[in-house]
Amino acid sequence: MKNLVLHTSNAEETIELGRKIGSMLHKGDILAMQGTLAAGKTTITKGIAESLGVTDVITSPTFCLISEYEGKMPLYHLDVYRLEGSEDFINLGTDDMLYGDGVSVIEWSEKIMDELPKDVITIKLEPECDGSTKRIITITNWPYDEIK
């Protein structure tokens, strides 16, 4: 497992990084997205979705909590921002998604990390400075080759 630190300069580069990440994923992979509001969690997910063959428009699932998209394999896009904690997450019945035939992307995963497997791939997005479109993206537990 590798830890990577990557940089993007704008939203398009963040989407492109998502495409590269998505092209390397396998069924059962879980991506735990972390970062402040507007850090780029949904933006990078758009690129991941594209690489998985999803043609639907990707939006933040904040109000519906879970969005499921069809592509080469299912993409389960979860937003746990509005949950109180781990118990709420368990009550959503997410096991079929997390341990199924698709890829799961969980925004605001900081709230439920104790419910995720130890090998979860964590992607933390941080603006380089206030108001900047530049991002520092730290990926931990990356099990694949370098992202190029």
CSV table of N, CA and C in Angstrom, one decimal:
chain,number,residue,atom,x,y,z
A,1,MET,N,0.8,-1.2,0.0
A,1,MET,CA,0.0,0.0,0.0
A,1,MET,C,0.9,1.2,0.0
A,2,LYS,N,0.5,2.2,-0.9
A,2,LYS,CA,1.3,3.4,-1.0
A,2,LYS,C,0.6,4.6,-0.5
A,3,ASN,N,1.3,5.6,-0.1
A,3,ASN,CA,0.8,6.9,0.2
A,3,ASN,C,1.3,7.8,-0.9
A,4,LEU,N,0.4,8.6,-1.5
A,4,LEU,CA,0.7,9.5,-2.6
A,4,LEU,C,0.3,10.9,-2.2
A,5,VAL,N,1.1,11.9,-2.6
A,5,VAL,CA,0.7,13.3,-2.5
A,5,VAL,C,0.7,13.9,-3.9
A,6,LEU,N,-0.4,14.4,-4.4
A,6,LEU,CA,-0.6,14.9,-5.8
A,6,LEU,C,-1.1,16.3,-5.7
A,7,HIS,N,-0.9,17.0,-6.8
A,7,HIS,CA,-1.4,18.4,-6.9
A,7,HIS,C,-2.2,18.6,-8.2
A,8,THR,N,-3.2,19.4,-8.1
A,8,THR,CA,-4.0,19.8,-9.3
A,8,THR,C,-4.1,21.4,-9.2
A,9,SER,N,-4.2,22.0,-10.4
A,9,SER,CA,-4.3,23.4,-10.4
A,9,SER,C,-5.7,24.0,-10.6
A,10,ASN,N,-6.6,23.1,-11.1
A,10,ASN,CA,-8.0,23.6,-11.3
A,10,ASN,C,-8.9,22.4,-11.4
A,11,ALA,N,-10.2,22.7,-11.6
A,11,ALA,CA,-11.2,21.6,-11.5
A,11,ALA,C,-11.0,20.6,-12.6
A,12,GLU,N,-10.6,21.0,-13.8
A,12,GLU,CA,-10.4,20.1,-14.9
A,12,GLU,C,-9.3,19.1,-14.6
A,13,GLU,N,-8.2,19.6,-14.0
A,13,GLU,CA,-7.1,18.7,-13.6
A,13,GLU,C,-7.5,17.7,-12.5
A,14,THR,N,-8.4,18.2,-11.6
A,14,THR,CA,-8.9,17.3,-10.5
A,14,THR,C,-9.8,16.3,-11.2
A,15,ILE,N,-10.6,16.6,-12.1
A,15,ILE,CA,-11.5,15.6,-12.8
A,15,ILE,C,-10.5,14.6,-13.6
A,16,GLU,N,-9.5,15.1,-14.2
A,16,GLU,CA,-8.6,14.2,-14.9
A,16,GLU,C,-7.9,13.3,-14.0
A,17,LEU,N,-7.5,13.7,-12.8
A,17,LEU,CA,-6.9,12.9,-11.8
A,17,LEU,C,-7.9,11.8,-11.4
A,18,GLY,N,-9.2,12.2,-11.2
A,18,GLY,CA,-10.3,11.2,-11.0
A,18,GLY,C,-10.4,10.2,-12.0
A,19,ARG,N,-10.3,10.6,-13.3
A,19,ARG,CA,-10.3,9.6,-14.4
A,19,ARG,C,-9.2,8.6,-14.3
A,20,LYS,N,-8.0,9.1,-14.0
A,20,LYS,CA,-6.8,8.2,-13.8
A,20,LYS,C,-7.0,7.2,-12.6
A,21,ILE,N,-7.5,7.7,-11.5
A,21,ILE,CA,-7.8,6.9,-10.4
A,21,ILE,C,-8.8,5.8,-10.7
A,22,GLY,N,-9.9,6.3,-11.3
A,22,GLY,CA,-11.0,5.4,-11.7
A,22,GLY,C,-10.6,4.3,-12.6
A,23,SER,N,-9.7,4.6,-13.5
A,23,SER,CA,-9.3,3.6,-14.5
A,23,SER,C,-8.5,2.5,-13.9
A,24,MET,N,-8.0,2.6,-12.7
A,24,MET,CA,-7.3,1.6,-12.0
A,24,MET,C,-8.1,0.8,-10.9
A,25,LEU,N,-9.3,1.2,-10.7
A,25,LEU,CA,-10.1,0.6,-9.6
A,25,LEU,C,-10.6,-0.7,-10.0
A,26,HIS,N,-10.9,-1.5,-9.0
A,26,HIS,CA,-11.5,-2.8,-9.2
A,26,HIS,C,-12.8,-2.9,-8.3
A,27,LYS,N,-13.6,-3.9,-8.7
A,27,LYS,CA,-14.9,-4.0,-7.9
A,27,LYS,C,-14.5,-4.3,-6.4
A,28,GLY,N,-15.3,-3.7,-5.6
A,28,GLY,CA,-15.1,-3.8,-4.1
A,28,GLY,C,-14.2,-2.7,-3.5
A,29,ASP,N,-13.6,-1.8,-4.4
A,29,ASP,CA,-12.8,-0.7,-3.9
A,29,ASP,C,-13.7,0.3,-3.2
A,30,ILE,N,-13.2,0.8,-2.1
A,30,ILE,CA,-13.9,1.8,-1.3
A,30,ILE,C,-13.0,3.0,-1.2
A,31,LEU,N,-13.5,4.2,-1.7
A,31,LEU,CA,-12.8,5.4,-1.6
A,31,LEU,C,-13.4,6.3,-0.5
A,32,ALA,N,-12.7,6.6,0.5
A,32,ALA,CA,-13.1,7.5,1.6
A,32,ALA,C,-12.6,8.9,1.3
A,33,MET,N,-13.5,9.8,0.8
A,33,MET,CA,-13.2,11.2,0.5
A,33,MET,C,-13.3,12.0,1.7
A,34,GLN,N,-12.3,12.9,1.9
A,34,GLN,CA,-12.2,13.8,3.0
A,34,GLN,C,-11.8,15.2,2.6
A,35,GLY,N,-12.3,16.2,3.2
A,35,GLY,CA,-12.0,17.5,2.9
A,35,GLY,C,-13.1,18.5,3.3
A,36,THR,N,-12.8,19.7,3.3
A,36,THR,CA,-13.8,20.7,3.7
A,36,THR,C,-14.9,20.9,2.6
A,37,LEU,N,-15.9,21.7,2.9
A,37,LEU,CA,-16.8,22.1,1.9
A,37,LEU,C,-16.1,22.7,0.7
A,38,ALA,N,-16.5,22.3,-0.5
A,38,ALA,CA,-15.9,22.8,-1.7
A,38,ALA,C,-14.4,22.4,-1.9
A,39,ALA,N,-14.0,21.4,-1.3
A,39,ALA,CA,-12.6,20.9,-1.4
A,39,ALA,C,-12.3,20.2,-2.8
A,40,GLY,N,-13.4,19.7,-3.4
A,40,GLY,CA,-13.3,19.0,-4.6
A,40,GLY,C,-13.7,17.5,-4.6
A,41,LYS,N,-14.3,17.1,-3.5
A,41,LYS,CA,-14.7,15.7,-3.4
A,41,LYS,C,-15.6,15.2,-4.6
A,42,THR,N,-16.7,16.0,-4.8
A,42,THR,CA,-17.6,15.7,-5.9
A,42,THR,C,-16.9,15.9,-7.3
A,43,THR,N,-16.0,16.8,-7.4
A,43,THR,CA,-15.3,17.1,-8.7
A,43,THR,C,-14.4,15.9,-9.0
A,44,ILE,N,-13.7,15.4,-8.1
A,44,ILE,CA,-12.8,14.2,-8.4
A,44,ILE,C,-13.7,13.0,-8.7
A,45,THR,N,-14.8,12.9,-8.0
A,45,THR,CA,-15.8,11.8,-8.3
A,45,THR,C,-16.3,11.8,-9.7
A,46,LYS,N,-16.5,13.0,-10.3
A,46,LYS,CA,-16.9,13.1,-11.7
A,46,LYS,C,-15.9,12.4,-12.6
A,47,GLY,N,-14.7,12.6,-12.4
A,47,GLY,CA,-13.7,11.9,-13.2
A,47,GLY,C,-13.6,10.4,-13.0
A,48,ILE,N,-13.8,10.0,-11.7
A,48,ILE,CA,-13.8,8.5,-11.4
A,48,ILE,C,-15.0,7.9,-12.1
A,49,ALA,N,-16.2,8.6,-12.1
A,49,ALA,CA,-17.4,8.1,-12.7
A,49,ALA,C,-17.2,8.0,-14.2
A,50,GLU,N,-16.6,9.0,-14.9
A,50,GLU,CA,-16.3,8.9,-16.3
A,50,GLU,C,-15.5,7.7,-16.7
A,51,SER,N,-14.5,7.4,-15.9
A,51,SER,CA,-13.6,6.3,-16.3
A,51,SER,C,-14.3,5.0,-16.1
A,52,LEU,N,-15.3,5.0,-15.2
A,52,LEU,CA,-16.1,3.7,-15.0
A,52,LEU,C,-17.2,3.6,-16.0
A,53,GLY,N,-17.3,4.5,-17.0
A,53,GLY,CA,-18.3,4.5,-18.0
A,53,GLY,C,-19.7,5.0,-17.6
A,54,VAL,N,-19.7,5.8,-16.5
A,54,VAL,CA,-21.0,6.4,-16.1
A,54,VAL,C,-21.3,7.6,-17.0
A,55,THR,N,-22.5,7.6,-17.6
A,55,THR,CA,-22.8,8.7,-18.5
A,55,THR,C,-23.7,9.8,-17.8
A,56,ASP,N,-24.3,9.4,-16.6
A,56,ASP,CA,-25.1,10.4,-15.9
A,56,ASP,C,-24.3,11.5,-15.3
A,57,VAL,N,-25.0,12.6,-15.1
A,57,VAL,CA,-24.3,13.8,-14.4
A,57,VAL,C,-24.1,13.5,-13.0
A,58,ILE,N,-22.9,13.7,-12.5
A,58,ILE,CA,-22.6,13.4,-11.1
A,58,ILE,C,-22.8,14.7,-10.3
A,59,THR,N,-23.7,14.6,-9.3
A,59,THR,CA,-23.9,15.7,-8.3
A,59,THR,C,-23.7,15.2,-6.9
A,60,SER,N,-23.5,16.1,-6.0
A,60,SER,CA,-23.3,15.7,-4.6
A,60,SER,C,-24.6,15.1,-4.1
A,61,PRO,N,-24.5,13.9,-3.5
A,61,PRO,CA,-25.8,13.2,-3.0
A,61,PRO,C,-26.1,13.7,-1.6
A,62,THR,N,-25.9,14.9,-1.2
A,62,THR,CA,-26.1,15.3,0.2
A,62,THR,C,-27.5,15.1,0.6
A,63,PHE,N,-28.5,15.4,-0.2
A,63,PHE,CA,-29.9,15.3,0.3
A,63,PHE,C,-30.5,13.9,0.1
A,64,CYS,N,-30.0,13.1,-0.8
A,64,CYS,CA,-30.5,11.8,-0.9
A,64,CYS,C,-29.6,10.7,-0.3
A,65,LEU,N,-28.4,11.1,0.2
A,65,LEU,CA,-27.4,10.3,0.9
A,65,LEU,C,-26.7,9.3,0.0
A,66,ILE,N,-27.4,8.6,-0.9
A,66,ILE,CA,-26.8,7.6,-1.8
A,66,ILE,C,-27.3,7.8,-3.2
A,67,SER,N,-26.3,7.8,-4.1
A,67,SER,CA,-26.7,7.8,-5.6
A,67,SER,C,-26.0,6.6,-6.2
A,68,GLU,N,-26.7,5.8,-7.0
A,68,GLU,CA,-26.2,4.7,-7.6
A,68,GLU,C,-26.1,4.9,-9.1
A,69,TYR,N,-25.0,4.7,-9.7
A,69,TYR,CA,-24.8,4.9,-11.2
A,69,TYR,C,-24.4,3.6,-11.8
A,70,GLU,N,-24.9,3.4,-13.1
A,70,GLU,CA,-24.5,2.2,-13.8
A,70,GLU,C,-23.4,2.6,-14.8
A,71,GLY,N,-22.4,1.7,-15.0
A,71,GLY,CA,-21.3,1.9,-15.9
A,71,GLY,C,-20.7,0.5,-16.2
A,72,LYS,N,-19.4,0.5,-16.4
A,72,LYS,CA,-18.7,-0.8,-16.6
A,72,LYS,C,-18.9,-1.7,-15.3
A,73,MET,N,-19.0,-1.0,-14.2
A,73,MET,CA,-19.4,-1.6,-12.9
A,73,MET,C,-20.2,-0.5,-12.1
A,74,PRO,N,-21.0,-0.9,-11.2
A,74,PRO,CA,-21.8,0.1,-10.4
A,74,PRO,C,-20.8,1.1,-9.7
A,75,LEU,N,-21.3,2.3,-9.6
A,75,LEU,CA,-20.6,3.3,-8.7
A,75,LEU,C,-21.7,3.7,-7.7
A,76,TYR,N,-21.3,3.5,-6.4
A,76,TYR,CA,-22.1,3.9,-5.3
A,76,TYR,C,-21.5,5.2,-4.7
A,77,HIS,N,-22.2,6.3,-4.8
A,77,HIS,CA,-21.7,7.6,-4.4
A,77,HIS,C,-22.5,8.0,-3.1
A,78,LEU,N,-21.9,8.0,-2.0
A,78,LEU,CA,-22.5,8.2,-0.7
A,78,LEU,C,-22.0,9.6,-0.1
A,79,ASP,N,-22.9,10.3,0.5
A,79,ASP,CA,-22.5,11.5,1.2
A,79,ASP,C,-23.1,11.4,2.6
A,80,VAL,N,-22.2,11.2,3.6
A,80,VAL,CA,-22.6,11.0,5.0
A,80,VAL,C,-22.5,12.2,5.8
A,81,TYR,N,-22.5,13.4,5.2
A,81,TYR,CA,-22.4,14.7,5.9
A,81,TYR,C,-23.5,14.8,6.9
A,82,ARG,N,-24.7,14.5,6.5
A,82,ARG,CA,-25.9,14.7,7.4
A,82,ARG,C,-26.1,13.6,8.4
A,83,LEU,N,-25.3,12.6,8.4
A,83,LEU,CA,-25.5,11.5,9.4
A,83,LEU,C,-24.9,11.9,10.7
A,84,GLU,N,-25.5,11.4,11.8
A,84,GLU,CA,-25.0,11.7,13.1
A,84,GLU,C,-23.7,10.9,13.5
A,85,GLY,N,-23.5,9.8,12.8
A,85,GLY,CA,-22.3,9.0,13.1
A,85,GLY,C,-22.4,7.6,12.5
A,86,SER,N,-21.6,6.7,13.1
A,86,SER,CA,-21.5,5.3,12.6
A,86,SER,C,-22.8,4.6,12.6
A,87,GLU,N,-23.6,4.7,13.7
A,87,GLU,CA,-24.9,4.0,13.8
A,87,GLU,C,-25.8,4.3,12.7
A,88,ASP,N,-25.9,5.6,12.3
A,88,ASP,CA,-26.8,6.0,11.2
A,88,ASP,C,-26.3,5.4,9.9
A,89,PHE,N,-25.0,5.3,9.7
A,89,PHE,CA,-24.4,4.7,8.6
A,89,PHE,C,-24.7,3.2,8.5
A,90,ILE,N,-24.6,2.5,9.6
A,90,ILE,CA,-24.9,1.1,9.6
A,90,ILE,C,-26.4,0.9,9.3
A,91,ASN,N,-27.3,1.8,9.8
A,91,ASN,CA,-28.7,1.6,9.5
A,91,ASN,C,-29.1,1.9,8.1
A,92,LEU,N,-28.2,2.5,7.3
A,92,LEU,CA,-28.5,2.7,5.9
A,92,LEU,C,-28.5,1.4,5.1
A,93,GLY,N,-27.9,0.4,5.7
A,93,GLY,CA,-27.7,-0.9,5.0
A,93,GLY,C,-26.8,-0.9,3.8
A,94,THR,N,-25.6,-0.4,4.0
A,94,THR,CA,-24.6,-0.1,3.0
A,94,THR,C,-23.7,-1.3,2.7
A,95,ASP,N,-23.9,-2.4,3.4
A,95,ASP,CA,-23.0,-3.6,3.2
A,95,ASP,C,-23.0,-4.1,1.7
A,96,ASP,N,-24.2,-4.1,1.1
A,96,ASP,CA,-24.3,-4.6,-0.3
A,96,ASP,C,-23.5,-3.7,-1.2
A,97,MET,N,-23.4,-2.5,-0.9
A,97,MET,CA,-22.7,-1.5,-1.8
A,97,MET,C,-21.2,-1.7,-1.5
A,98,LEU,N,-20.8,-1.6,-0.2
A,98,LEU,CA,-19.4,-1.6,0.1
A,98,LEU,C,-18.7,-2.9,-0.2
A,99,TYR,N,-19.4,-4.0,-0.2
A,99,TYR,CA,-18.8,-5.3,-0.4
A,99,TYR,C,-19.4,-6.0,-1.6
A,100,GLY,N,-19.9,-5.2,-2.6
A,100,GLY,CA,-20.6,-5.8,-3.7
A,100,GLY,C,-19.7,-5.7,-5.0
A,101,ASP,N,-20.3,-5.6,-6.1
A,101,ASP,CA,-19.7,-5.7,-7.4
A,101,ASP,C,-19.3,-4.3,-8.0
A,102,GLY,N,-19.3,-3.3,-7.2
A,102,GLY,CA,-19.0,-2.0,-7.7
A,102,GLY,C,-17.9,-1.3,-6.9
A,103,VAL,N,-17.8,0.0,-7.1
A,103,VAL,CA,-16.9,0.9,-6.4
A,103,VAL,C,-17.7,1.9,-5.6
A,104,SER,N,-17.3,2.1,-4.4
A,104,SER,CA,-18.0,3.0,-3.5
A,104,SER,C,-17.1,4.2,-3.2
A,105,VAL,N,-17.7,5.4,-3.4
A,105,VAL,CA,-17.1,6.7,-3.1
A,105,VAL,C,-17.9,7.3,-1.9
A,106,ILE,N,-17.3,7.6,-0.8
A,106,ILE,CA,-18.0,8.1,0.4
A,106,ILE,C,-17.4,9.5,0.7
A,107,GLU,N,-18.3,10.5,0.5
A,107,GLU,CA,-17.9,11.9,0.9
A,107,GLU,C,-18.1,12.1,2.4
A,108,TRP,N,-17.3,12.9,3.0
A,108,TRP,CA,-17.4,13.2,4.4
A,108,TRP,C,-17.1,11.9,5.2
A,109,SER,N,-16.3,11.1,4.8
A,109,SER,CA,-16.0,9.8,5.4
A,109,SER,C,-15.4,9.9,6.8
A,110,GLU,N,-14.9,11.1,7.1
A,110,GLU,CA,-14.3,11.2,8.5
A,110,GLU,C,-15.3,10.8,9.6
A,111,LYS,N,-16.6,10.9,9.3
A,111,LYS,CA,-17.6,10.7,10.3
A,111,LYS,C,-17.8,9.2,10.5
A,112,ILE,N,-17.4,8.3,9.6
A,112,ILE,CA,-17.7,6.9,9.8
A,112,ILE,C,-16.5,6.0,9.5
A,113,MET,N,-15.3,6.5,9.6
A,113,MET,CA,-14.1,5.7,9.3
A,113,MET,C,-14.0,4.4,10.1
A,114,ASP,N,-14.6,4.4,11.4
A,114,ASP,CA,-14.5,3.2,12.2
A,114,ASP,C,-15.4,2.1,11.6
A,115,GLU,N,-16.2,2.4,10.7
A,115,GLU,CA,-17.1,1.4,10.1
A,115,GLU,C,-16.6,0.9,8.7
A,116,LEU,N,-15.5,1.4,8.3
A,116,LEU,CA,-14.9,1.1,7.0
A,116,LEU,C,-13.7,0.1,7.2
A,117,PRO,N,-13.5,-0.8,6.2
A,117,PRO,CA,-12.4,-1.7,6.3
A,117,PRO,C,-11.0,-1.0,6.5
A,118,LYS,N,-10.0,-1.7,7.0
A,118,LYS,CA,-8.7,-1.1,7.3
A,118,LYS,C,-8.0,-0.7,5.9
A,119,ASP,N,-8.3,-1.4,4.9
A,119,ASP,CA,-7.7,-1.2,3.6
A,119,ASP,C,-8.4,-0.2,2.7
A,120,VAL,N,-9.3,0.6,3.3
A,120,VAL,CA,-10.1,1.6,2.5
A,120,VAL,C,-9.0,2.6,2.0
A,121,ILE,N,-9.3,3.0,0.7
A,121,ILE,CA,-8.4,4.0,0.1
A,121,ILE,C,-8.9,5.4,0.5
A,122,THR,N,-8.1,6.2,1.2
A,122,THR,CA,-8.5,7.5,1.7
A,122,THR,C,-8.0,8.6,0.7
A,123,ILE,N,-8.8,9.5,0.3
A,123,ILE,CA,-8.4,10.6,-0.5
A,123,ILE,C,-8.8,11.9,0.2
A,124,LYS,N,-7.8,12.6,0.6
A,124,LYS,CA,-8.0,13.9,1.3
A,124,LYS,C,-7.7,15.0,0.3
A,125,LEU,N,-8.6,15.9,0.1
A,125,LEU,CA,-8.5,17.1,-0.8
A,125,LEU,C,-8.4,18.3,0.1
A,126,GLU,N,-7.4,19.1,-0.2
A,126,GLU,CA,-7.2,20.4,0.5
A,126,GLU,C,-6.9,21.5,-0.4
A,127,PRO,N,-7.5,22.7,-0.3
A,127,PRO,CA,-7.1,23.8,-1.1
A,127,PRO,C,-5.7,24.2,-0.7
A,128,GLU,N,-4.9,24.6,-1.6
A,128,GLU,CA,-3.5,25.1,-1.3
A,128,GLU,C,-3.6,26.3,-0.4
A,129,CYS,N,-4.5,27.2,-0.7
A,129,CYS,CA,-4.8,28.4,0.2
A,129,CYS,C,-6.2,28.8,0.0
A,130,ASP,N,-6.7,29.7,0.8
A,130,ASP,CA,-8.1,30.1,0.8
A,130,ASP,C,-8.5,30.7,-0.6
A,131,GLY,N,-9.5,30.2,-1.2
A,131,GLY,CA,-10.0,30.7,-2.5
A,131,GLY,C,-9.3,30.2,-3.7
A,132,SER,N,-8.3,29.4,-3.5
A,132,SER,CA,-7.5,28.9,-4.6
A,132,SER,C,-8.2,27.7,-5.3
A,133,THR,N,-7.9,27.5,-6.6
A,133,THR,CA,-8.4,26.3,-7.3
A,133,THR,C,-7.4,25.2,-7.2
A,134,LYS,N,-6.2,25.5,-6.7
A,134,LYS,CA,-5.2,24.5,-6.6
A,134,LYS,C,-5.5,23.6,-5.4
A,135,ARG,N,-5.2,22.3,-5.6
A,135,ARG,CA,-5.5,21.3,-4.6
A,135,ARG,C,-4.3,20.5,-4.3
A,136,ILE,N,-4.2,20.1,-3.0
A,136,ILE,CA,-3.2,19.1,-2.5
A,136,ILE,C,-4.1,17.9,-2.3
A,137,ILE,N,-3.8,16.8,-2.9
A,137,ILE,CA,-4.6,15.6,-2.8
A,137,ILE,C,-3.7,14.4,-2.3
A,138,THR,N,-4.0,14.0,-1.1
A,138,THR,CA,-3.2,13.0,-0.4
A,138,THR,C,-4.0,11.7,-0.4
A,139,ILE,N,-3.4,10.6,-1.0
A,139,ILE,CA,-4.1,9.3,-1.1
A,139,ILE,C,-3.3,8.4,-0.2
A,140,THR,N,-4.0,7.7,0.7
A,140,THR,CA,-3.4,6.7,1.6
A,140,THR,C,-4.0,5.3,1.3
A,141,ASN,N,-3.2,4.3,1.5
A,141,ASN,CA,-3.6,2.9,1.2
A,141,ASN,C,-3.9,2.7,-0.3
A,142,TRP,N,-3.2,3.4,-1.1
A,142,TRP,CA,-3.3,3.1,-2.6
A,142,TRP,C,-2.7,1.8,-2.9
A,143,PRO,N,-3.5,0.8,-3.4
A,143,PRO,CA,-2.9,-0.5,-3.6
A,143,PRO,C,-2.4,-0.8,-5.0
A,144,TYR,N,-2.4,0.2,-5.9
A,144,TYR,CA,-2.1,0.0,-7.3
A,144,TYR,C,-0.8,0.7,-7.7
A,145,ASP,N,-0.4,0.6,-9.0
A,145,ASP,CA,0.7,1.3,-9.5
A,145,ASP,C,0.6,2.8,-9.3
A,146,GLU,N,1.7,3.5,-9.5
A,146,GLU,CA,1.7,4.9,-9.4
A,146,GLU,C,0.6,5.5,-10.3
A,147,ILE,N,0.1,6.6,-10.0
A,147,ILE,CA,-0.9,7.3,-10.8
A,147,ILE,C,-0.2,8.3,-11.7
A,148,LYS,N,-0.3,8.1,-13.0
A,148,LYS,CA,0.4,8.9,-14.0
A,148,LYS,C,-0.5,9.6,-14.9
